[in-house]
Each structure stands twice: as C-alpha cells, then as structure tokens.
XYZ file of C-alpha atoms in Angstrom:
678
model
C 94.295 72.768 -134.162
C 96.125 73.884 -137.276
C 99.868 73.390 -137.622
C 102.119 76.321 -138.414
C 103.489 75.764 -141.892
C 107.144 76.320 -140.929
C 107.713 77.202 -144.586
C 108.211 80.496 -146.414
C 105.364 81.918 -148.418
C 105.158 81.126 -152.109
C 106.021 83.967 -154.469
C 103.394 82.633 -156.864
C 100.764 82.887 -154.126
C 101.825 86.460 -153.357
C 101.348 87.369 -157.014
C 97.959 85.653 -157.066
C 96.867 87.560 -153.960
C 97.953 90.860 -155.525
C 96.123 90.062 -158.787
C 92.997 89.068 -156.847
C 92.909 92.514 -155.212
C 92.825 94.162 -158.645
C 90.859 91.648 -160.753
C 88.814 89.276 -158.544
C 86.507 88.577 -161.496
C 89.392 86.790 -163.272
C 89.481 84.054 -160.646
C 87.617 80.801 -160.562
C 87.665 77.657 -158.421
C 89.284 74.385 -159.454
C 90.470 71.206 -157.773
C 94.135 70.857 -156.868
C 95.262 67.596 -158.568
C 97.765 66.925 -155.752
C 95.611 67.514 -152.684
C 92.103 67.341 -154.069
C 91.274 70.652 -152.342
C 89.360 73.457 -154.049
C 91.488 76.546 -154.638
C 91.415 79.896 -156.438
C 92.953 79.836 -159.915
C 93.199 82.401 -162.703
C 90.844 82.301 -165.679
C 93.208 83.627 -168.352
C 90.462 84.076 -170.934
C 88.660 86.526 -168.647
C 91.963 88.253 -167.875
C 92.673 88.656 -171.599
C 89.240 90.175 -172.137
C 89.797 92.657 -169.314
C 93.184 93.689 -170.691
C 91.821 94.233 -174.191
C 94.546 95.014 -176.724
C 97.215 95.501 -174.056
C 98.695 92.036 -174.480
C 102.055 91.272 -176.064
C 101.529 89.101 -179.127
C 104.016 87.603 -181.572
C 107.772 87.270 -181.366
C 108.815 90.918 -181.676
C 108.769 92.825 -178.415
C 111.177 94.716 -176.189
C 112.665 92.276 -173.694
C 115.876 91.734 -171.795
C 116.630 88.058 -171.400
C 119.496 85.656 -170.795
C 120.102 81.952 -170.326
C 118.651 81.030 -166.938
C 116.237 83.957 -166.510
C 113.160 81.724 -166.302
C 114.864 79.550 -163.677
C 115.819 82.665 -161.679
C 112.208 83.834 -161.737
C 111.030 80.441 -160.525
C 113.742 80.394 -157.856
C 112.516 83.715 -156.474
C 108.949 82.387 -156.169
C 109.802 78.961 -154.723
C 109.085 78.478 -150.983
C 111.764 76.996 -148.754
C 111.804 75.062 -145.477
C 114.469 76.849 -143.495
C 114.660 78.807 -140.275
C 116.806 81.356 -138.485
C 118.498 80.044 -135.357
C 119.170 82.660 -132.668
C 122.722 83.024 -131.284
C 122.536 85.147 -128.108
C 126.136 84.258 -127.199
C 127.453 86.022 -130.339
C 125.145 89.009 -129.958
C 125.508 92.356 -128.204
C 122.755 93.525 -125.821
C 120.467 90.699 -126.957
C 117.582 91.646 -124.664
C 117.278 95.278 -125.748
C 118.668 95.772 -129.245
C 116.511 96.212 -132.356
C 119.289 95.444 -134.859
C 119.766 92.086 -136.597
C 122.802 90.362 -138.109
C 121.930 87.231 -140.086
C 124.383 84.665 -141.452
C 123.288 82.694 -144.478
C 122.512 82.787 -148.167
C 120.769 86.078 -148.765
C 118.075 84.716 -151.103
C 116.981 82.249 -148.437
C 117.118 84.880 -145.713
C 115.098 87.373 -147.783
C 112.405 84.734 -148.245
C 112.397 83.975 -144.521
C 111.996 87.673 -143.721
C 108.986 88.161 -145.994
C 106.319 87.151 -143.468
C 107.610 89.489 -140.771
C 109.074 92.379 -142.770
C 107.066 92.675 -145.970
C 106.449 96.376 -146.617
C 108.454 97.510 -143.565
C 111.928 98.387 -144.899
C 112.561 102.079 -145.587
C 115.879 101.679 -147.377
C 117.982 98.904 -148.874
C 121.653 99.398 -149.645
C 123.614 96.611 -151.329
C 127.088 96.264 -152.757
C 126.774 92.994 -154.740
C 129.651 91.252 -156.553
C 130.802 93.390 -159.475
C 131.494 90.342 -161.695
C 135.132 91.144 -162.357
C 136.002 87.515 -163.059
C 137.139 86.876 -159.479
C 133.901 87.557 -157.626
C 131.816 84.795 -156.122
C 128.356 84.292 -157.570
C 125.798 82.634 -155.307
C 124.475 79.365 -156.703
C 120.794 78.897 -155.992
C 120.437 75.169 -156.687
C 121.593 73.744 -153.373
C 120.867 70.078 -154.106
C 123.831 69.018 -156.216
C 125.594 65.676 -156.464
C 129.270 65.164 -155.689
C 129.944 65.109 -159.426
C 128.222 68.454 -159.810
C 130.396 69.938 -157.086
C 133.532 68.674 -158.799
C 132.657 70.723 -161.875
C 133.091 73.958 -159.958
C 135.854 75.484 -157.852
C 134.244 77.381 -155.038
C 133.373 77.481 -151.379
C 130.815 75.063 -149.973
C 129.129 75.938 -146.699
C 128.245 73.454 -143.969
C 124.710 73.482 -145.372
C 125.939 72.431 -148.817
C 125.425 75.859 -150.377
C 127.873 76.925 -153.042
C 129.820 80.028 -153.874
C 131.379 79.839 -157.303
C 133.985 82.133 -158.833
C 132.363 83.383 -161.999
C 135.467 83.502 -164.207
C 135.328 85.002 -167.679
C 136.025 81.565 -169.168
C 132.552 80.568 -167.993
C 130.235 80.559 -171.010
C 127.463 81.953 -168.795
C 129.604 84.736 -167.333
C 126.981 87.485 -167.547
C 123.981 85.148 -167.412
C 124.932 83.640 -164.042
C 125.424 87.095 -162.554
C 122.094 88.334 -163.934
C 120.275 85.284 -162.546
C 121.885 85.784 -159.140
C 120.879 89.447 -158.788
C 117.469 89.088 -160.481
C 115.967 86.623 -158.015
C 117.277 88.554 -155.011
C 115.957 91.910 -156.180
C 112.558 90.359 -156.868
C 112.204 89.192 -153.267
C 113.839 92.324 -151.819
C 111.312 94.602 -153.526
C 108.485 93.023 -151.510
C 110.198 94.082 -148.263
C 110.269 97.791 -149.148
C 107.688 100.235 -147.814
C 105.664 102.107 -150.425
C 108.020 105.070 -149.955
C 111.047 102.781 -149.698
C 114.188 103.101 -151.818
C 117.024 100.778 -152.870
C 120.629 101.855 -153.560
C 122.792 99.396 -155.527
C 126.529 99.930 -155.950
C 128.017 98.577 -159.184
C 130.841 99.129 -161.674
C 131.137 99.120 -165.474
C 131.074 95.318 -165.807
C 127.363 94.919 -165.079
C 125.901 98.424 -164.781
C 124.028 98.159 -168.091
C 122.541 94.771 -167.225
C 121.674 95.917 -163.715
C 119.875 98.969 -165.104
C 117.736 96.768 -167.361
C 116.973 94.358 -164.521
C 116.140 97.250 -162.204
C 113.811 98.778 -164.791
C 112.020 95.442 -165.141
C 111.614 94.694 -161.425
C 110.973 98.214 -160.116
C 109.691 99.833 -163.376
C 111.429 102.537 -165.369
C 109.035 105.073 -163.839
C 110.518 104.340 -160.398
C 114.118 104.906 -161.462
C 115.483 107.787 -159.362
C 119.099 108.298 -160.431
C 122.414 106.776 -161.446
C 125.067 108.257 -159.178
C 128.706 108.442 -160.201
C 131.204 108.185 -157.353
C 134.639 109.473 -158.278
C 137.173 107.826 -155.982
C 140.547 109.250 -156.949
C 142.820 108.993 -159.964
C 144.560 105.701 -160.715
C 147.919 106.123 -162.438
C 148.255 102.565 -163.805
C 145.995 101.961 -166.805
C 146.474 100.766 -170.382
C 144.231 103.399 -171.945
C 141.922 105.148 -169.492
C 142.202 105.124 -165.716
C 138.826 104.033 -164.291
C 138.422 105.984 -161.084
C 134.687 105.780 -160.521
C 131.829 103.422 -159.812
C 128.063 103.794 -159.863
C 125.090 103.585 -157.562
C 121.655 102.933 -159.073
C 118.660 104.183 -157.087
C 115.110 102.868 -157.468
C 111.987 103.683 -155.484
C 109.265 101.178 -154.664
C 106.797 103.850 -155.735
C 108.374 107.139 -156.753
C 105.135 109.096 -156.350
C 105.453 108.546 -152.585
C 108.741 110.473 -152.553
C 107.027 113.725 -153.521
C 106.397 116.062 -150.600
C 102.783 117.209 -150.598
C 102.985 119.076 -147.290
C 104.293 122.519 -148.179
C 104.024 123.687 -144.571
C 107.069 121.613 -143.600
C 110.390 121.883 -145.462
C 111.226 118.478 -146.936
C 114.856 117.659 -146.128
C 114.720 114.213 -147.704
C 117.112 113.952 -150.650
C 118.836 117.193 -149.651
C 122.239 117.819 -148.110
C 123.571 120.671 -146.022
C 125.847 122.849 -148.153
C 129.535 122.590 -147.358
C 131.444 125.589 -146.077
C 128.494 127.377 -144.456
C 129.905 127.197 -140.935
C 133.028 129.010 -142.101
C 130.922 131.740 -143.736
C 128.714 132.209 -140.665
C 131.797 132.434 -138.446
C 133.223 135.194 -140.668
C 129.929 137.119 -140.617
C 129.902 136.962 -136.801
C 133.482 138.250 -136.749
C 132.632 141.162 -139.063
C 129.521 142.054 -137.048
C 131.573 142.136 -133.862
C 134.138 144.312 -135.618
C 131.855 146.773 -137.465
C 128.585 146.617 -135.567
C 125.698 147.774 -137.807
C 127.905 149.261 -140.524
C 126.509 147.357 -143.494
C 128.956 148.802 -146.010
C 132.028 147.684 -144.047
C 130.588 144.229 -143.407
C 129.949 143.759 -147.136
C 133.500 144.909 -147.956
C 134.818 142.424 -145.415
C 132.733 139.619 -146.968
C 134.079 140.386 -150.445
C 137.630 140.289 -149.103
C 136.934 137.013 -147.283
C 135.598 135.254 -150.391
C 138.508 136.512 -152.471
C 141.009 135.041 -150.001
C 139.561 131.528 -150.256
C 141.250 128.957 -152.515
C 139.207 127.864 -155.534
C 138.574 124.373 -154.131
C 137.187 125.665 -150.816
C 133.460 124.725 -150.699
C 132.662 128.072 -149.029
C 133.716 129.871 -152.200
C 130.753 128.343 -154.053
C 128.532 130.629 -151.938
C 130.434 133.834 -152.755
C 127.353 135.335 -154.433
C 125.909 135.686 -150.917
C 127.798 138.964 -150.424
C 125.111 141.432 -149.287
C 124.154 141.937 -145.637
C 120.841 142.619 -143.928
C 121.130 143.502 -140.195
C 117.997 141.515 -139.341
C 118.139 138.408 -141.560
C 121.840 138.021 -142.360
C 123.644 137.675 -145.664
C 121.842 137.321 -148.961
C 122.324 137.521 -152.700
C 120.236 139.874 -154.880
C 118.017 137.487 -156.887
C 116.076 138.157 -160.079
C 112.683 139.737 -159.406
C 111.377 139.264 -162.950
C 108.879 136.637 -164.082
C 110.682 134.418 -166.596
C 107.583 133.725 -168.694
C 107.034 137.425 -169.383
C 103.537 137.235 -167.894
C 104.310 138.704 -164.481
C 102.392 141.452 -162.715
C 102.858 145.106 -163.672
C 101.571 146.886 -160.578
C 103.537 149.806 -159.054
C 106.178 149.282 -156.352
C 107.079 152.550 -154.620
C 110.743 153.335 -153.929
C 111.116 153.956 -150.151
C 113.395 157.005 -150.635
C 112.129 158.809 -153.754
C 108.475 157.864 -153.291
C 108.159 157.140 -157.012
C 107.194 153.863 -158.759
C 110.189 151.669 -159.515
C 111.050 150.524 -163.002
C 109.130 147.344 -163.891
C 111.260 144.472 -165.296
C 110.555 143.275 -168.824
C 108.894 140.051 -167.648
C 106.843 141.747 -164.926
C 107.082 141.030 -161.196
C 107.501 137.355 -160.253
C 105.017 137.647 -157.379
C 101.411 138.783 -157.108
C 100.282 142.208 -155.925
C 98.712 140.611 -152.846
C 102.150 139.213 -151.885
C 103.819 142.651 -152.023
C 102.882 143.900 -148.517
C 104.346 140.760 -146.933
C 107.632 141.103 -148.852
C 107.934 144.775 -147.900
C 107.102 144.083 -144.269
C 109.794 141.384 -144.076
C 112.314 143.613 -145.880
C 112.802 141.053 -148.665
C 113.045 143.539 -151.524
C 116.404 145.218 -152.162
C 115.928 148.644 -153.766
C 118.458 150.517 -155.902
C 119.581 154.125 -155.330
C 116.431 155.414 -156.981
C 113.349 154.297 -158.890
C 115.206 153.974 -162.215
C 116.878 150.744 -161.048
C 114.847 147.528 -161.016
C 114.705 146.156 -157.436
C 115.915 142.640 -156.498
C 114.630 139.912 -154.221
C 116.760 139.091 -151.188
C 117.659 135.389 -151.212
C 118.947 134.714 -147.678
C 121.610 132.082 -147.114
C 119.965 130.728 -143.977
C 116.895 129.832 -146.066
C 118.902 128.033 -148.754
C 121.262 125.973 -146.604
C 120.170 122.690 -148.186
C 120.565 121.552 -151.774
C 119.461 118.501 -153.752
C 122.155 115.835 -153.842
C 124.251 115.871 -157.025
C 124.483 112.795 -159.264
C 128.296 113.084 -159.461
C 130.359 113.330 -156.274
C 133.939 112.803 -155.167
C 135.364 110.973 -152.183
C 138.762 109.308 -152.051
C 138.166 105.551 -151.968
C 141.278 104.870 -149.888
C 139.978 106.531 -146.741
C 137.504 103.777 -145.886
C 140.232 101.108 -145.991
C 142.517 103.125 -143.732
C 139.783 103.774 -141.161
C 138.714 100.118 -141.107
C 142.327 98.967 -140.710
C 142.745 101.324 -137.736
C 139.482 100.174 -136.158
C 140.304 96.463 -136.525
C 144.027 96.789 -135.794
C 144.999 95.039 -139.041
C 144.157 94.854 -142.734
C 141.365 92.277 -142.673
C 139.142 93.295 -145.576
C 139.916 94.460 -149.116
C 137.967 97.369 -150.611
C 135.387 97.997 -147.870
C 132.636 100.470 -148.625
C 132.931 103.974 -147.168
C 130.761 104.348 -144.062
C 130.613 108.112 -144.605
C 129.077 107.670 -148.062
C 126.596 105.037 -146.847
C 125.727 107.344 -143.959
C 125.040 110.114 -146.479
C 122.801 107.835 -148.547
C 120.845 106.811 -145.441
C 120.446 110.440 -144.346
C 119.079 111.395 -147.795
C 116.217 108.907 -147.428
C 115.498 108.873 -143.677
C 115.538 112.510 -142.578
C 111.850 112.277 -141.646
C 112.025 108.645 -140.527
C 115.058 108.757 -138.276
C 113.015 107.670 -135.240
C 112.282 104.189 -136.587
C 113.515 103.743 -140.183
C 114.670 100.203 -140.998
C 117.750 99.810 -143.235
C 118.535 96.470 -144.919
C 121.835 95.342 -146.455
C 121.873 91.771 -147.786
C 125.430 91.840 -149.166
C 126.822 93.286 -145.948
C 130.505 92.315 -146.328
C 132.492 94.096 -143.629
C 129.261 95.512 -142.086
C 129.796 99.082 -143.295
C 126.043 99.744 -143.252
C 125.769 98.951 -139.534
C 128.681 101.306 -138.820
C 126.965 104.028 -140.869
C 123.641 103.593 -139.022
C 125.374 103.834 -135.627
C 127.272 106.949 -136.672
C 124.257 108.731 -138.141
C 122.093 107.974 -135.101
C 124.819 109.362 -132.846
C 125.014 112.554 -134.905
C 121.324 113.401 -135.303
C 119.690 111.585 -132.376
C 117.939 109.087 -134.647
C 116.895 105.555 -133.781
C 117.266 103.847 -137.146
C 117.544 100.052 -137.126
C 119.381 97.688 -139.433
C 119.175 94.151 -140.754
C 122.438 92.847 -142.211
C 122.732 89.581 -144.142
C 125.990 87.913 -145.163
C 126.961 84.445 -146.332
C 129.849 83.154 -144.166
C 132.400 83.036 -146.988
C 135.651 81.450 -145.867
C 138.737 83.647 -145.641
C 141.855 82.495 -147.471
C 144.284 80.637 -145.201
C 147.168 82.903 -146.235
C 145.184 86.101 -145.563
C 145.746 88.468 -142.654
C 142.137 87.916 -141.589
C 142.624 84.138 -141.268
C 145.899 84.587 -139.392
C 144.146 87.009 -137.030
C 141.547 84.337 -136.209
C 138.734 85.388 -138.538
C 137.837 82.269 -140.513
C 134.914 83.764 -142.424
C 133.624 87.186 -143.438
C 130.793 87.122 -140.880
C 133.314 86.981 -138.047
C 134.941 90.141 -139.413
C 131.581 91.879 -139.828
C 130.354 91.098 -136.316
C 133.618 92.227 -134.739
C 133.552 95.427 -136.808
C 130.050 96.195 -135.479
C 131.171 95.551 -131.891
C 134.200 97.815 -132.202
C 132.418 100.566 -134.136
C 129.561 100.591 -131.630
C 131.947 100.760 -128.686
C 133.952 103.605 -130.235
C 130.834 105.628 -131.090
C 129.403 105.009 -127.630
C 132.597 106.275 -126.023
C 132.438 109.399 -128.172
C 128.834 109.935 -127.160
C 129.761 109.606 -123.470
C 132.423 112.277 -123.893
C 129.832 114.631 -125.378
C 127.431 113.868 -122.546
C 130.045 115.084 -120.085
C 130.187 118.410 -121.921
C 127.945 120.794 -119.956
C 126.993 122.628 -123.144
C 126.136 119.603 -125.296
C 122.700 118.917 -123.819
C 121.159 115.525 -123.090
C 121.064 112.861 -125.791
C 119.408 109.470 -125.701
C 121.934 106.608 -125.770
C 122.022 104.944 -129.167
C 121.375 101.254 -129.747
C 124.776 99.731 -130.554
C 123.683 96.117 -130.079
C 122.629 93.437 -132.533
C 120.947 90.041 -132.422
C 122.756 87.320 -134.367
C 120.833 84.655 -136.298
C 122.057 81.872 -138.553
C 120.100 80.433 -141.443
C 119.663 76.672 -141.000
C 117.481 73.748 -141.986
C 113.996 73.611 -140.517
C 113.493 72.883 -136.826
C 111.078 70.142 -137.843
C 111.813 66.597 -138.941
C 110.722 65.622 -142.441
C 107.679 63.827 -141.069
C 106.253 67.262 -140.180
C 105.968 68.042 -143.897
C 105.534 64.683 -145.603
C 103.566 62.343 -143.336
C 102.062 60.604 -146.367
C 105.442 59.044 -147.095
C 105.573 57.288 -143.728
C 103.782 54.174 -142.565
C 101.524 54.251 -139.521
C 103.927 51.967 -137.703
C 106.822 54.324 -138.346
C 104.784 57.355 -137.298
C 103.912 55.712 -133.999
C 107.600 55.146 -133.383
C 108.455 58.803 -133.790
C 108.012 60.368 -130.389
C 108.734 63.890 -131.560
C 108.587 65.849 -134.810
C 111.224 68.366 -133.656
C 114.915 67.844 -134.281
C 116.897 66.816 -131.207
C 119.458 69.652 -131.442
C 116.840 72.434 -131.309
C 115.907 74.313 -128.134
C 112.971 76.477 -127.090
C 114.555 79.661 -128.442
C 115.000 78.031 -131.865
C 111.361 77.014 -131.881
C 110.168 80.414 -130.673
C 111.924 82.367 -133.423
C 110.840 79.812 -136.014
C 107.250 80.461 -134.987
C 107.794 84.231 -135.027
C 109.083 84.026 -138.593
C 106.211 81.854 -139.739
C 103.559 84.006 -138.112
C 104.883 87.379 -139.230
C 106.258 88.633 -135.904
C 109.378 90.799 -136.207
C 112.570 89.390 -134.713
C 113.559 92.482 -132.719
C 110.734 92.395 -130.159
C 111.462 92.036 -126.425
C 111.201 88.554 -124.936
C 110.673 87.197 -121.449
C 109.773 83.880 -119.831
C 107.629 82.796 -116.907
C 107.502 79.504 -115.006
C 104.059 78.153 -114.133
C 103.779 74.756 -112.417
C 107.075 73.651 -113.882
C 106.424 74.637 -117.512
C 108.009 77.570 -119.325
C 105.891 80.224 -121.012
C 107.633 82.426 -123.605
C 106.142 85.905 -123.979
C 106.984 88.085 -126.990
C 106.323 91.801 -126.556
C 103.844 91.203 -123.736
C 101.473 89.189 -125.881
C 102.208 89.597 -129.582
C 102.969 85.902 -129.378
C 102.904 83.524 -126.394
C 104.382 80.037 -126.675
C 104.807 76.933 -124.550
C 106.888 74.018 -125.845
C 106.740 71.688 -122.847
C 105.500 68.110 -123.237
C 102.358 68.795 -121.230
C 100.539 71.957 -120.223
C 98.566 72.140 -116.952
C 95.365 74.118 -116.590
C 97.163 76.748 -114.478
C 99.479 77.470 -117.425
C 96.485 77.722 -119.762
C 94.929 80.239 -117.352
C 98.132 82.270 -117.305
C 98.440 82.336 -121.096
C 94.826 83.457 -121.420
C 95.327 86.191 -118.808
C 98.017 87.767 -121.034
C 95.356 88.480 -123.703
C 97.712 87.251 -126.426
C 97.350 87.949 -130.131
C 98.832 84.561 -131.040
C 99.480 81.339 -129.133
C 101.766 78.459 -130.157
C 101.891 75.101 -128.415
C 103.650 71.826 -129.027
C 101.388 69.296 -130.686
C 102.497 66.465 -128.416
C 101.605 68.376 -125.261
C 98.104 66.980 -125.893
C 98.223 63.221 -125.345
C 94.609 62.685 -126.327
C 91.995 64.474 -128.415
C 89.936 65.252 -125.315
C 92.833 67.308 -123.934
C 92.719 69.516 -127.021
C 88.977 69.938 -126.641
C 89.455 70.795 -122.959
C 92.045 73.417 -123.914
C 89.635 74.881 -126.457
C 86.864 75.228 -123.912
C 89.069 76.691 -121.174
C 90.607 79.173 -123.588
C 87.232 80.266 -124.917
C 86.008 80.884 -121.367
C 89.108 82.740 -120.189
C 89.535 84.964 -123.256
C 85.980 85.390 -124.477
C 87.105 84.223 -127.932
C 84.763 82.369 -130.233
C 85.675 78.905 -131.478
C 86.751 80.393 -134.830
C 89.004 82.877 -133.037
C 90.650 80.104 -131.048
C 91.248 78.122 -134.236
C 92.664 81.195 -135.950
C 94.864 82.451 -133.106
C 96.109 79.186 -131.562
C 98.488 76.977 -133.572
C 100.603 73.920 -132.845
C 103.961 72.678 -134.084
C-alpha cells in the first residue's frame, strides 16, 4: 500500500502540470538523479520552437525586480512538511460549523490549504502590513542559527518562526516587504475560483510596488480597480494631511466576471443607491394625500427634494421628479440615438393624432420595439406633436449602481465599535467590518449560498464579523477561512493586561462575541410576527494551529537510518499526536476540505472515523479486525486511510486487499489508488 505523502504539493510540479495540459509535446522522460525514477521533464528546445519569436532575449526588457525576488519565487514553490492540528476546545460549534480559524504563518497555511481548497475560494480580502517602518514582515527562512536571530529584533514563535520589524534603516526595506507579499500572493492565486477576486488594502508606502507585483502575478488584464477610501481629515500634518488608503482589486480571470445571461439582472459589483427608502416613503405619503392627482404629487416631490440638505444622498436622485400612477416616479430620459443613426419612423401623439417631431439623431429604439413601449406607457409625450417625446426612466428599475472607485467612511467608527464589543481598547486601527461587508456583497451577490471568503492577514478578525453580519442581513450562507500568525501583544498593552497574550486570542474572542451579538439580533427579528422565517446563520468556527508534521523524521528519510535503528522504532507517529490530529492531516494531504462533518463508530474495540459519510474513512488503531474491514467497506468510501503498523505481516495486507476487493467490488488498482497508509 502507498503511504500518504504528508507533505504539501510542490509549486514547481503544479506549474509543470499546467504546462503539460497546454504543451504536452514539450515534455520528455528522463531519469531523476536522486531517486533513479523516470519522470516527465521539459524539453526547452521544443518549447522555444513552439513559442517562435515570443521569447524575451537580451538584457533590455520590462521587468520589476528587487533583491530577494528569486528567493521569494522559490519559497512559494517549495513544499513543506507541516500540518494543521485541530483545537475543538477553542472552537465554537465544532460539529456543525463550516468556518475555519487557523493560527500560523500564512505562507505555510496557504500551502497546506492548496490540496483541499485549490480553485474553491470566491473572494480573498487581505490587509497586509503597510511597511510604515514599524510593521512586522514575515521571515520565510525558518531555519536560522542563534547568531542569525541575534541580528534581528522581532518576535519568535514557539515553532522558531520570526516576525521582524522592517525599519527604514534596513537596507532591504522595500525588498523584504516585496518578497513577503510576492510569495504569498503567488500561492493565494491558486486557491481562487476562475471567477474569484482578491481585494488588497494598502497605503502610499507600497501601493506602487504592490500594483506591479499584482500585475505580474494576476496579469494586467485582470486588474479590476484601485479604490480610494477617504477616512476623514487629519489636522496634524507637515504639508498634506493623508486621509485615505487604497484597495487594489484583481480577478483570477476577469472574463468570468462578465454577465452573459441578460435574462437575469446581474447585481454583482453593484450597490443599492442611498436615500431611496426616504424617497419611496415620501411618494407613498403624497399618494395618500393627493390620490391620483399627478400634478400635485409632482409639485410635492419638487418641494421635498428642495427641502433636503445638499449632503443628503436622496438629493442625488432629484431628477426623478415625474410620476406615473402605474409604475411610480421617473425622470424623462433622452429618446434620441447618440450616433445619429437612429430610426426615423413616425410616432403618433396620443392626443393630436399627428406624428411627433423626430429628434436629430433619430429614435434610440427600433420600430418593432415601439408597440411594447407604448403598451407599457414608457414614452412621455409633450403637450402636442411639436415637442420631442422622452423615455420614462423609472427609479425602481435603476435602484442599483456600479460601485464608485472613490468612497468615504470615517475610519474612527470601526475602532469605537470594536472597543464597545470587546469592552476595552484591545486593537489599534482595526478594519471596518461595514466596508469589508460591502466588498464581500459586491462579489458574492449570486454566490451567497456557499461562497468561501479567505483572509490570511486576519488581524482582529474583521472579515469573520463582516461575513456573519452580511449573512444575517441577506440570508446568505457564506463561509470564511481566517489565517493569523499568533503575534505576541506588548506586555504594557491593554490587550495583554486584559489576558490576551497574542493577536489570535483577540481575533477568536471577537468572532465569539460578534457571532453571539448577531445571533441575539436575529432571534429578536424572529420574534417579530411580520419579519418572516429566516434560517439561523452559522456563527461557529473550527480552530486549527499550524504545527510540525504528525510523522517522525523516519517517515520521510528512512534511507538515513540503519536497519537496526528502524527495527527499534515501534511507531512513525509522534507521541503527542492523537487520532484527530492524524485524521485532519490525512484530509489535508488527500484534498478533503476541513469543514466536513465527522463522526466515529466503534467496531470490536477499534475506532472508525467517518468524514462526510464516506468522503474519507480512517482507522488508526494498532490492529484492525475483519469485522472493522467489513464495516469500512459497507460505507462505500471514496478514500480509506489506515495505520501502517496495523498490519504486522505482509500476509495481513494481502488479506485486507482481498477482503476489500470482495466487499466493495473494487479492482486491485482501485484498492491501491483509494486505500493509503500512514
């Protein structure tokens, strides 16, 4: 039986697989000098011939580079031997929730997630360090000597991973930041769906570099927008008060964002116009007051708009000042074809019976469309035929607008709300959950039933709060994966004094409190007889912590051990690991998502772990009786994992093979493919 690798996939192998799909003729077979095995390799001469003249030659070319870029590229592709250890005791609603909170270095975690979540994430939002000179930059070389550590002042995790303050005195100030973000974005891109999108918050310090890196990783053609978030005027500044930051948006494949189904209005990337509820309420008041008197209703509307202050969002819709008793308020829109090539057929005035004056550009619709427009009363006629008619543009049909690239929201509000939620000031400059909620709604309007949102610089867990809130508002069932390195809090900080010794503790508690508060609000609405039924939202989350592999080194490097030493090792699994650790390690390695339901069964004293009723079935006991084999087979599993040392002799493995083939009807190749050992 084959062993599960218990190792992340190689980025180089992923690239080879992708190239093979496009150019299989560029591959040949050669012997691996390390293992002696035959493997697929690229024949670059054939590749050059296929590409023709489209190859960069010479020294002059457009390129964005920095010291350490090559190492960052290699770091992104390098496999690692790590795992995610489950922590049910720190989780909320472990058995039922679909949300994940993962503690650990985000580059490692992104690599670990590739098998299970490649191509499954709808949206990524990140708020990485802005490189202000005080931000921590993640160091990706985790195998440093004591002398190396002494060269830097930074946090060191229990796993020996470093966080270093990237001060401006560092000669690689920008280079270190670019290397940090480059490798992470490379791996993150592979997790996005084809119609997936990433939002990256940033400020002036690195926005230009980030734009170049984003163009390289995602392609300039997939750049969507650079948003400018105005956050309120700052009075203290030497020259210019900087009161904004940016958010860069890239699509995995921008062509997938285009709506080809014209029968359904596409609400993705659109927002509901502000102030409409106030306008509709006024129209209802005027209708109740004047009945069907159109003239009085329109006078009342004009008076209403005039009374509004200039900064009232409803005033922006003041051109919707005409009233139709059947379809509501509208504005008289241009009926002329802008190109000057419109139709010039007659339109008869309903009162005079004469053809109306044709606009200079001709009608903007075809003659065949005219009966429909007349039937639906969508043409507004003048007093007589000498006045060019107008098209009625109804407000109820234009309630949504494309999101603007510049928007305002006071940046202080998020801090105040978080302080109130947590009962103290525990986190400086948290992101605004209302803004993140808006970003998520832009992308997931059609995917709210199952969209997956990822944030791998999660900080105070704003993204989780935003997902909860949005699901509560629109009945969605979006899921999140949050990743955060457990950075230590300063001992003189309010967070440390309140008992939060790292950022992850703050984030998890914020999710618990936000979920509880939103759930309570939902329960209040449920008690309202007029609110209607609403499915309870998922406010739970499963906690995982990135750690060294579950397996001892002998699992990976048996060639370095003598036969005598191997015989003395009774087990290849570390002593501090339990069945749940092993189960989730296998799920990661075999591409099973970590949010699936789990249950266990006891059969003749051994424990059988069942993931999603058969997506994966595992047994990690030292021996496995035939009754347990029968039970596993009866579940018709897709994948089976067993402990290697549950077979004391080779004949026991052969016996298992034969029993499993008989019980499942699988061929020998299927058993070899679907049954693995650790």
